[in-house]
Amino acid sequence: MSTAAMRGRDTFPPRGENDTSEDKVELMNANRASSDHEDFVDEDETVDPRRVQPSRARVAPNSLWTAALALAAFACGLLSFQSRHLGEIAQSTLLYPHLDGVWSEFGEEGLHRIGTKPLQFRPACNRTILFQWSRYGSGLGSLMTSSMHAMLFAKEHGYEVIFDRAGNAYGTFLDSFEPKESTVCRPTEDMYSAAGREPMHSTALIGQPALDRPEAGLCRLVFSSADAVPVNTWVRNTTFGDMSELDSLPATSGFAPVPGPDTVPALFRHRFLQYSALAAEYFQLNPTVRALRDKYKWDLGLEGTQERPIIGVHFRGGDKIARECRPSAHLSCGNITVHCMAAVEALSTFAPSYPSFALGTAKARLLLMSAEPDAPQLFRGDPLCARHFDVEPFVHGATNKPYNQVEFQRLPLVDRVADTHRFVAQIDILANWVDAAVVSANSNAGRVILARAGPARVLAEHRVRSVDISWHPFHYPPFAGFCDGTRHSCYPPAKP
């Protein structure tokens, strides 16, 4: 029996169990509902000159009483109407005054906001985790993974996650993402201070399965880089139990890509759904990054009618190749040809949606996302990619970023933030705006792309797939019989 089931959790559904057309429709409807946002209605009410005329004459007392009674009746009616229809007001925002029929003369029915001050304010948050964005010095993909670990812990134990306002090498959280509005409480100014907060790694809950919510006294926790490894261990312990459960993971090879259906194994399927939900809830692109993302879409021709397919490829090189890919025959992350094999498989799957595209003779477009300056040359030089694709790297802009973390941190802040915006925008392009994408699940950035793509594009359609290993929810990859996801640089040994 699964360890999760023994603890009373729902067992992870096997791959393909929920891939029905009804599930897809429900998923798309849920996604549309979650992405709808109400706009402020700031238009002035139109005044009918036949009813209201300026006058210097004295107003009769009866008229005053009539007007007062009419106003009171309107207010009572409005409050009564709202009390009956609170369930129809968007739950993702605070409760504001709403009224029906505001735009009915233009054919737009339903409730519309008629004021900008909330009818009520939510109570101050009691249980919070302060994520110290500024105290994290690793890569941005690793930072986003740790953020989702903290968010997962918060969901498990009834906390609200708030991000500190200071910045790190990539700027502040708000430099790239929208603030997340809680639906249950509001943070207060003192909650953005780490003073008096308990470090997450010092609690007795970290490092063992948490069966109950933390004791009431642990109301304020803080997450910094020192908590990344202990909380990663907590994620491992609450995801699976005995190492034998990893025997169900798909096999990996350094010489062949992971099949699309194996990108998310059954053991981690439910965690993938949770991470996808967290990415959608907390990592909403702010207007600056959305504008850059949209510029990419226009410049690359990703909107409108396309004449040939566009396959995105995320190539993680650098230290990954030297430390992880080369020592193990089980990893293909540094193999350009295997990346091209995965891209051709994706192309063969989705090219039929382009009737005028001649698969086998015409070339598709390969949109390359990589921090390696020689990556475009490597992909263009691979015979398989050269036969099937025109390789187009993302334009890095005017930053001229050094592809070394130490050198990157020496750049001016404005250049580092601009580069971060490009990185986040490119993640969204590969996740959502190309016909298919091949990424490295052995890298944090690749797993973030998969989470942002969500179950529709990853589980149902296999449009976004991993090239090297299956998706996992940890900082470090798990391998059956060798690694449980808690050890750095743990890989199956190369075959003799």
PDB file of C-alpha atoms in Angstrom, residues 96-309:
ATOM      1  CA  TYR A  96     -17.279  45.830  -3.355  1.00  0.00           C
ATOM      2  CA  PRO A  97     -20.630  47.503  -4.011  1.00  0.00           C
ATOM      3  CA  HIS A  98     -22.235  45.827  -7.029  1.00  0.00           C
ATOM      4  CA  LEU A  99     -25.459  46.503  -8.888  1.00  0.00           C
ATOM      5  CA  ASP A 100     -27.326  44.789 -11.678  1.00  0.00           C
ATOM      6  CA  GLY A 101     -28.348  46.560 -14.871  1.00  0.00           C
ATOM      7  CA  VAL A 102     -25.654  49.252 -14.898  1.00  0.00           C
ATOM      8  CA  TRP A 103     -24.855  48.583 -18.568  1.00  0.00           C
ATOM      9  CA  SER A 104     -28.138  46.954 -19.606  1.00  0.00           C
ATOM     10  CA  GLU A 105     -28.850  49.681 -22.165  1.00  0.00           C
ATOM     11  CA  PHE A 106     -25.759  48.477 -24.028  1.00  0.00           C
ATOM     12  CA  GLY A 107     -26.796  44.838 -23.819  1.00  0.00           C
ATOM     13  CA  GLU A 108     -24.417  43.922 -20.988  1.00  0.00           C
ATOM     14  CA  GLU A 109     -26.279  42.238 -18.147  1.00  0.00           C
ATOM     15  CA  GLY A 110     -25.156  41.027 -14.735  1.00  0.00           C
ATOM     16  CA  LEU A 111     -23.491  42.478 -11.659  1.00  0.00           C
ATOM     17  CA  HIS A 112     -21.014  45.323 -12.041  1.00  0.00           C
ATOM     18  CA  ARG A 113     -18.957  47.139  -9.467  1.00  0.00           C
ATOM     19  CA  ILE A 114     -20.236  50.643  -8.724  1.00  0.00           C
ATOM     20  CA  GLY A 115     -17.683  51.767  -6.147  1.00  0.00           C
ATOM     21  CA  THR A 116     -14.017  51.465  -5.291  1.00  0.00           C
ATOM     22  CA  LYS A 117     -14.131  51.129  -1.497  1.00  0.00           C
ATOM     23  CA  PRO A 118     -14.604  47.582  -0.169  1.00  0.00           C
ATOM     24  CA  LEU A 119     -17.777  46.852   1.759  1.00  0.00           C
ATOM     25  CA  GLN A 120     -15.632  45.137   4.351  1.00  0.00           C
ATOM     26  CA  PHE A 121     -11.987  44.419   5.084  1.00  0.00           C
ATOM     27  CA  ARG A 122     -10.680  40.968   5.734  1.00  0.00           C
ATOM     28  CA  PRO A 123      -9.168  40.291   9.160  1.00  0.00           C
ATOM     29  CA  ALA A 124      -5.415  40.466   9.640  1.00  0.00           C
ATOM     30  CA  CYS A 125      -3.638  37.223   8.810  1.00  0.00           C
ATOM     31  CA  ASN A 126      -2.810  35.117  11.852  1.00  0.00           C
ATOM     32  CA  ARG A 127      -0.639  32.356  10.388  1.00  0.00           C
ATOM     33  CA  THR A 128       1.956  33.549   7.866  1.00  0.00           C
ATOM     34  CA  ILE A 129       5.178  32.392   6.241  1.00  0.00           C
ATOM     35  CA  LEU A 130       7.476  35.235   5.233  1.00  0.00           C
ATOM     36  CA  PHE A 131       9.476  34.111   2.212  1.00  0.00           C
ATOM     37  CA  GLN A 132      12.736  36.053   2.240  1.00  0.00           C
ATOM     38  CA  TRP A 133      13.214  36.521  -1.488  1.00  0.00           C
ATOM     39  CA  SER A 134      16.163  38.784  -0.700  1.00  0.00           C
ATOM     40  CA  ARG A 135      18.004  36.072   1.275  1.00  0.00           C
ATOM     41  CA  TYR A 136      18.193  33.617  -1.610  1.00  0.00           C
ATOM     42  CA  GLY A 137      21.322  33.596  -3.757  1.00  0.00           C
ATOM     43  CA  SER A 138      20.839  30.611  -6.078  1.00  0.00           C
ATOM     44  CA  GLY A 139      19.451  30.644  -9.606  1.00  0.00           C
ATOM     45  CA  LEU A 140      15.990  32.016 -10.318  1.00  0.00           C
ATOM     46  CA  GLY A 141      14.621  28.572 -11.209  1.00  0.00           C
ATOM     47  CA  SER A 142      15.847  27.208  -7.883  1.00  0.00           C
ATOM     48  CA  LEU A 143      14.327  30.220  -6.134  1.00  0.00           C
ATOM     49  CA  MET A 144      10.940  29.557  -7.729  1.00  0.00           C
ATOM     50  CA  THR A 145      11.152  25.877  -6.744  1.00  0.00           C
ATOM     51  CA  SER A 146      11.849  26.800  -3.111  1.00  0.00           C
ATOM     52  CA  SER A 147       8.955  29.254  -3.256  1.00  0.00           C
ATOM     53  CA  MET A 148       6.594  26.473  -4.311  1.00  0.00           C
ATOM     54  CA  HIS A 149       7.922  24.270  -1.505  1.00  0.00           C
ATOM     55  CA  ALA A 150       7.010  27.007   0.983  1.00  0.00           C
ATOM     56  CA  MET A 151       3.608  27.435  -0.679  1.00  0.00           C
ATOM     57  CA  LEU A 152       2.967  23.689  -0.477  1.00  0.00           C
ATOM     58  CA  PHE A 153       3.831  23.686   3.230  1.00  0.00           C
ATOM     59  CA  ALA A 154       1.515  26.675   3.701  1.00  0.00           C
ATOM     60  CA  LYS A 155      -1.377  24.904   1.963  1.00  0.00           C
ATOM     61  CA  GLU A 156      -0.809  21.825   4.131  1.00  0.00           C
ATOM     62  CA  HIS A 157      -0.819  23.735   7.408  1.00  0.00           C
ATOM     63  CA  GLY A 158      -3.091  26.720   6.848  1.00  0.00           C
ATOM     64  CA  TYR A 159      -0.553  29.532   6.378  1.00  0.00           C
ATOM     65  CA  GLU A 160      -0.520  32.529   4.075  1.00  0.00           C
ATOM     66  CA  VAL A 161       2.716  33.095   2.135  1.00  0.00           C
ATOM     67  CA  ILE A 162       3.961  36.664   1.795  1.00  0.00           C
ATOM     68  CA  PHE A 163       7.164  37.811   0.092  1.00  0.00           C
ATOM     69  CA  ASP A 164       9.520  40.317   1.621  1.00  0.00           C
ATOM     70  CA  ARG A 165       9.966  43.610  -0.194  1.00  0.00           C
ATOM     71  CA  ALA A 166      13.744  43.549  -0.516  1.00  0.00           C
ATOM     72  CA  GLY A 167      15.510  42.295  -3.612  1.00  0.00           C
ATOM     73  CA  ASN A 168      18.271  39.884  -4.554  1.00  0.00           C
ATOM     74  CA  ALA A 169      20.317  39.545  -7.746  1.00  0.00           C
ATOM     75  CA  TYR A 170      17.078  39.289  -9.747  1.00  0.00           C
ATOM     76  CA  GLY A 171      15.321  42.233  -8.130  1.00  0.00           C
ATOM     77  CA  THR A 172      12.302  41.969  -5.864  1.00  0.00           C
ATOM     78  CA  PHE A 173       9.429  39.517  -6.214  1.00  0.00           C
ATOM     79  CA  LEU A 174       7.196  42.373  -7.374  1.00  0.00           C
ATOM     80  CA  ASP A 175       9.702  43.359 -10.058  1.00  0.00           C
ATOM     81  CA  SER A 176       8.490  40.346 -12.045  1.00  0.00           C
ATOM     82  CA  PHE A 177       5.231  39.108 -10.515  1.00  0.00           C
ATOM     83  CA  GLU A 178       1.884  40.438  -9.358  1.00  0.00           C
ATOM     84  CA  PRO A 179       1.117  40.496  -5.628  1.00  0.00           C
ATOM     85  CA  LYS A 180      -1.145  37.633  -4.669  1.00  0.00           C
ATOM     86  CA  GLU A 181      -4.372  38.750  -2.999  1.00  0.00           C
ATOM     87  CA  SER A 182      -5.485  36.480  -0.190  1.00  0.00           C
ATOM     88  CA  THR A 183      -9.128  35.479  -0.126  1.00  0.00           C
ATOM     89  CA  VAL A 184      -9.219  34.936   3.642  1.00  0.00           C
ATOM     90  CA  CYS A 185      -7.066  37.579   5.348  1.00  0.00           C
ATOM     91  CA  ARG A 186      -4.860  40.612   4.804  1.00  0.00           C
ATOM     92  CA  PRO A 187      -1.172  41.054   5.694  1.00  0.00           C
ATOM     93  CA  THR A 188      -0.235  43.964   7.932  1.00  0.00           C
ATOM     94  CA  GLU A 189       2.939  46.045   7.838  1.00  0.00           C
ATOM     95  CA  ASP A 190       4.629  44.234  10.716  1.00  0.00           C
ATOM     96  CA  MET A 191       4.285  40.904   8.915  1.00  0.00           C
ATOM     97  CA  TYR A 192       6.954  41.893   6.374  1.00  0.00           C
ATOM     98  CA  SER A 193       9.600  41.856   9.093  1.00  0.00           C
ATOM     99  CA  ALA A 194      11.534  38.692   9.954  1.00  0.00           C
ATOM    100  CA  ALA A 195      11.934  39.830  13.561  1.00  0.00           C
ATOM    101  CA  GLY A 196      10.380  37.380  15.991  1.00  0.00           C
ATOM    102  CA  ARG A 197       9.659  34.774  13.334  1.00  0.00           C
ATOM    103  CA  GLU A 198      10.608  31.126  13.730  1.00  0.00           C
ATOM    104  CA  PRO A 199      12.870  29.698  10.982  1.00  0.00           C
ATOM    105  CA  MET A 200      11.097  26.882   9.206  1.00  0.00           C
ATOM    106  CA  HIS A 201      14.041  24.500   9.513  1.00  0.00           C
ATOM    107  CA  SER A 202      14.000  24.782  13.309  1.00  0.00           C
ATOM    108  CA  THR A 203      10.466  23.480  13.697  1.00  0.00           C
ATOM    109  CA  ALA A 204       9.972  19.871  14.674  1.00  0.00           C
ATOM    110  CA  LEU A 205       7.740  19.406  11.644  1.00  0.00           C
ATOM    111  CA  ILE A 206      10.535  19.590   9.109  1.00  0.00           C
ATOM    112  CA  GLY A 207      12.200  16.289   8.243  1.00  0.00           C
ATOM    113  CA  GLN A 208       9.254  14.064   9.112  1.00  0.00           C
ATOM    114  CA  PRO A 209       5.734  13.593   7.771  1.00  0.00           C
ATOM    115  CA  ALA A 210       3.408  16.223   9.174  1.00  0.00           C
ATOM    116  CA  LEU A 211       0.192  14.543  10.236  1.00  0.00           C
ATOM    117  CA  ASP A 212      -1.465  17.522  11.893  1.00  0.00           C
ATOM    118  CA  ARG A 213      -1.301  21.270  11.691  1.00  0.00           C
ATOM    119  CA  PRO A 214       1.485  22.941  13.664  1.00  0.00           C
ATOM    120  CA  GLU A 215       0.755  23.944  17.207  1.00  0.00           C
ATOM    121  CA  ALA A 216      -1.063  27.250  17.581  1.00  0.00           C
ATOM    122  CA  GLY A 217       2.011  29.014  18.906  1.00  0.00           C
ATOM    123  CA  LEU A 218       3.871  28.727  15.592  1.00  0.00           C
ATOM    124  CA  CYS A 219       1.927  31.481  13.890  1.00  0.00           C
ATOM    125  CA  ARG A 220       4.793  33.265  12.167  1.00  0.00           C
ATOM    126  CA  LEU A 221       7.465  31.387  10.253  1.00  0.00           C
ATOM    127  CA  VAL A 222      10.241  32.652   7.990  1.00  0.00           C
ATOM    128  CA  PHE A 223      11.758  30.915   4.967  1.00  0.00           C
ATOM    129  CA  SER A 224      15.292  31.804   3.856  1.00  0.00           C
ATOM    130  CA  SER A 225      17.920  29.965   1.815  1.00  0.00           C
ATOM    131  CA  ALA A 226      18.872  28.003   4.951  1.00  0.00           C
ATOM    132  CA  ASP A 227      15.443  26.363   4.844  1.00  0.00           C
ATOM    133  CA  ALA A 228      15.649  25.109   1.252  1.00  0.00           C
ATOM    134  CA  VAL A 229      17.160  21.697   2.022  1.00  0.00           C
ATOM    135  CA  PRO A 230      15.097  20.893   5.170  1.00  0.00           C
ATOM    136  CA  VAL A 231      11.826  21.870   3.488  1.00  0.00           C
ATOM    137  CA  ASN A 232      12.808  19.868   0.408  1.00  0.00           C
ATOM    138  CA  THR A 233      13.150  16.881   2.764  1.00  0.00           C
ATOM    139  CA  TRP A 234       9.655  17.588   4.094  1.00  0.00           C
ATOM    140  CA  VAL A 235       8.309  17.583   0.522  1.00  0.00           C
ATOM    141  CA  ARG A 236       9.982  14.227  -0.096  1.00  0.00           C
ATOM    142  CA  ASN A 237       8.583  12.702   3.113  1.00  0.00           C
ATOM    143  CA  THR A 238       5.039  13.839   2.357  1.00  0.00           C
ATOM    144  CA  THR A 239       5.171  12.734  -1.284  1.00  0.00           C
ATOM    145  CA  PHE A 240       6.259   9.113  -0.933  1.00  0.00           C
ATOM    146  CA  GLY A 241       7.499   6.790   1.798  1.00  0.00           C
ATOM    147  CA  ASP A 242       9.727   3.811   1.107  1.00  0.00           C
ATOM    148  CA  MET A 243      12.397   4.001  -1.586  1.00  0.00           C
ATOM    149  CA  SER A 244      10.745   1.035  -3.285  1.00  0.00           C
ATOM    150  CA  GLU A 245       7.984   3.382  -4.458  1.00  0.00           C
ATOM    151  CA  LEU A 246      10.537   4.919  -6.830  1.00  0.00           C
ATOM    152  CA  ASP A 247      10.710   1.619  -8.716  1.00  0.00           C
ATOM    153  CA  SER A 248       7.624   2.769 -10.611  1.00  0.00           C
ATOM    154  CA  LEU A 249       9.483   5.704 -12.192  1.00  0.00           C
ATOM    155  CA  PRO A 250      10.130   5.435 -15.946  1.00  0.00           C
ATOM    156  CA  ALA A 251      13.645   4.428 -16.919  1.00  0.00           C
ATOM    157  CA  THR A 252      15.959   7.120 -18.266  1.00  0.00           C
ATOM    158  CA  SER A 253      18.671   6.939 -20.887  1.00  0.00           C
ATOM    159  CA  GLY A 254      21.496   9.157 -21.977  1.00  0.00           C
ATOM    160  CA  PHE A 255      20.840   8.235 -25.606  1.00  0.00           C
ATOM    161  CA  ALA A 256      17.064   8.597 -26.041  1.00  0.00           C
ATOM    162  CA  PRO A 257      14.507  11.213 -24.964  1.00  0.00           C
ATOM    163  CA  VAL A 258      11.837  10.563 -22.360  1.00  0.00           C
ATOM    164  CA  PRO A 259       8.549   9.604 -24.100  1.00  0.00           C
ATOM    165  CA  GLY A 260       5.946  12.350 -23.844  1.00  0.00           C
ATOM    166  CA  PRO A 261       3.501  10.309 -21.704  1.00  0.00           C
ATOM    167  CA  ASP A 262       6.320   9.596 -19.210  1.00  0.00           C
ATOM    168  CA  THR A 263       7.061  13.276 -18.550  1.00  0.00           C
ATOM    169  CA  VAL A 264       4.978  13.170 -15.355  1.00  0.00           C
ATOM    170  CA  PRO A 265       5.034   9.723 -13.673  1.00  0.00           C
ATOM    171  CA  ALA A 266       2.006   8.418 -11.800  1.00  0.00           C
ATOM    172  CA  LEU A 267       3.825   8.705  -8.458  1.00  0.00           C
ATOM    173  CA  PHE A 268       4.169  12.488  -8.855  1.00  0.00           C
ATOM    174  CA  ARG A 269       1.012  13.217 -10.826  1.00  0.00           C
ATOM    175  CA  HIS A 270      -0.939  14.773  -7.963  1.00  0.00           C
ATOM    176  CA  ARG A 271       2.046  16.859  -6.882  1.00  0.00           C
ATOM    177  CA  PHE A 272       2.315  18.114 -10.471  1.00  0.00           C
ATOM    178  CA  LEU A 273      -1.306  19.268 -10.363  1.00  0.00           C
ATOM    179  CA  GLN A 274      -0.580  21.080  -7.089  1.00  0.00           C
ATOM    180  CA  TYR A 275       2.564  22.777  -8.419  1.00  0.00           C
ATOM    181  CA  SER A 276       0.716  23.835 -11.542  1.00  0.00           C
ATOM    182  CA  ALA A 277      -1.986  25.367  -9.353  1.00  0.00           C
ATOM    183  CA  LEU A 278       0.649  27.156  -7.237  1.00  0.00           C
ATOM    184  CA  ALA A 279       2.386  28.526 -10.330  1.00  0.00           C
ATOM    185  CA  ALA A 280      -0.917  29.900 -11.590  1.00  0.00           C
ATOM    186  CA  GLU A 281      -1.852  31.353  -8.195  1.00  0.00           C
ATOM    187  CA  TYR A 282       1.409  32.996  -7.165  1.00  0.00           C
ATOM    188  CA  PHE A 283       3.498  33.567 -10.309  1.00  0.00           C
ATOM    189  CA  GLN A 284       1.232  35.881 -12.270  1.00  0.00           C
ATOM    190  CA  LEU A 285       3.378  37.996 -14.596  1.00  0.00           C
ATOM    191  CA  ASN A 286       3.304  41.701 -13.778  1.00  0.00           C
ATOM    192  CA  PRO A 287       2.482  44.261 -16.519  1.00  0.00           C
ATOM    193  CA  THR A 288       6.138  44.830 -17.438  1.00  0.00           C
ATOM    194  CA  VAL A 289       6.831  41.133 -18.007  1.00  0.00           C
ATOM    195  CA  ARG A 290       3.484  40.607 -19.756  1.00  0.00           C
ATOM    196  CA  ALA A 291       4.328  43.424 -22.162  1.00  0.00           C
ATOM    197  CA  LEU A 292       7.689  41.804 -22.915  1.00  0.00           C
ATOM    198  CA  ARG A 293       6.031  38.403 -23.336  1.00  0.00           C
ATOM    199  CA  ASP A 294       3.544  39.925 -25.771  1.00  0.00           C
ATOM    200  CA  LYS A 295       6.363  41.590 -27.708  1.00  0.00           C
ATOM    201  CA  TYR A 296       8.003  38.183 -28.071  1.00  0.00           C
ATOM    202  CA  LYS A 297       4.715  36.820 -29.390  1.00  0.00           C
ATOM    203  CA  TRP A 298       4.406  39.576 -31.990  1.00  0.00           C
ATOM    204  CA  ASP A 299       8.064  39.604 -33.042  1.00  0.00           C
ATOM    205  CA  LEU A 300       8.172  35.812 -33.383  1.00  0.00           C
ATOM    206  CA  GLY A 301       4.845  35.619 -35.164  1.00  0.00           C
ATOM    207  CA  LEU A 302       3.218  33.423 -32.532  1.00  0.00           C
ATOM    208  CA  GLU A 303      -0.208  35.009 -32.938  1.00  0.00           C
ATOM    209  CA  GLY A 304      -2.403  34.682 -35.968  1.00  0.00           C
ATOM    210  CA  THR A 305      -2.161  32.182 -38.793  1.00  0.00           C
ATOM    211  CA  GLN A 306       1.101  30.241 -38.982  1.00  0.00           C
ATOM    212  CA  GLU A 307       2.479  28.526 -42.068  1.00  0.00           C
ATOM    213  CA  ARG A 308       4.698  26.051 -40.247  1.00  0.00           C
ATOM    214  CA  PRO A 309       4.986  24.574 -36.748  1.00  0.00           C
TER     215      PRO A 309
END
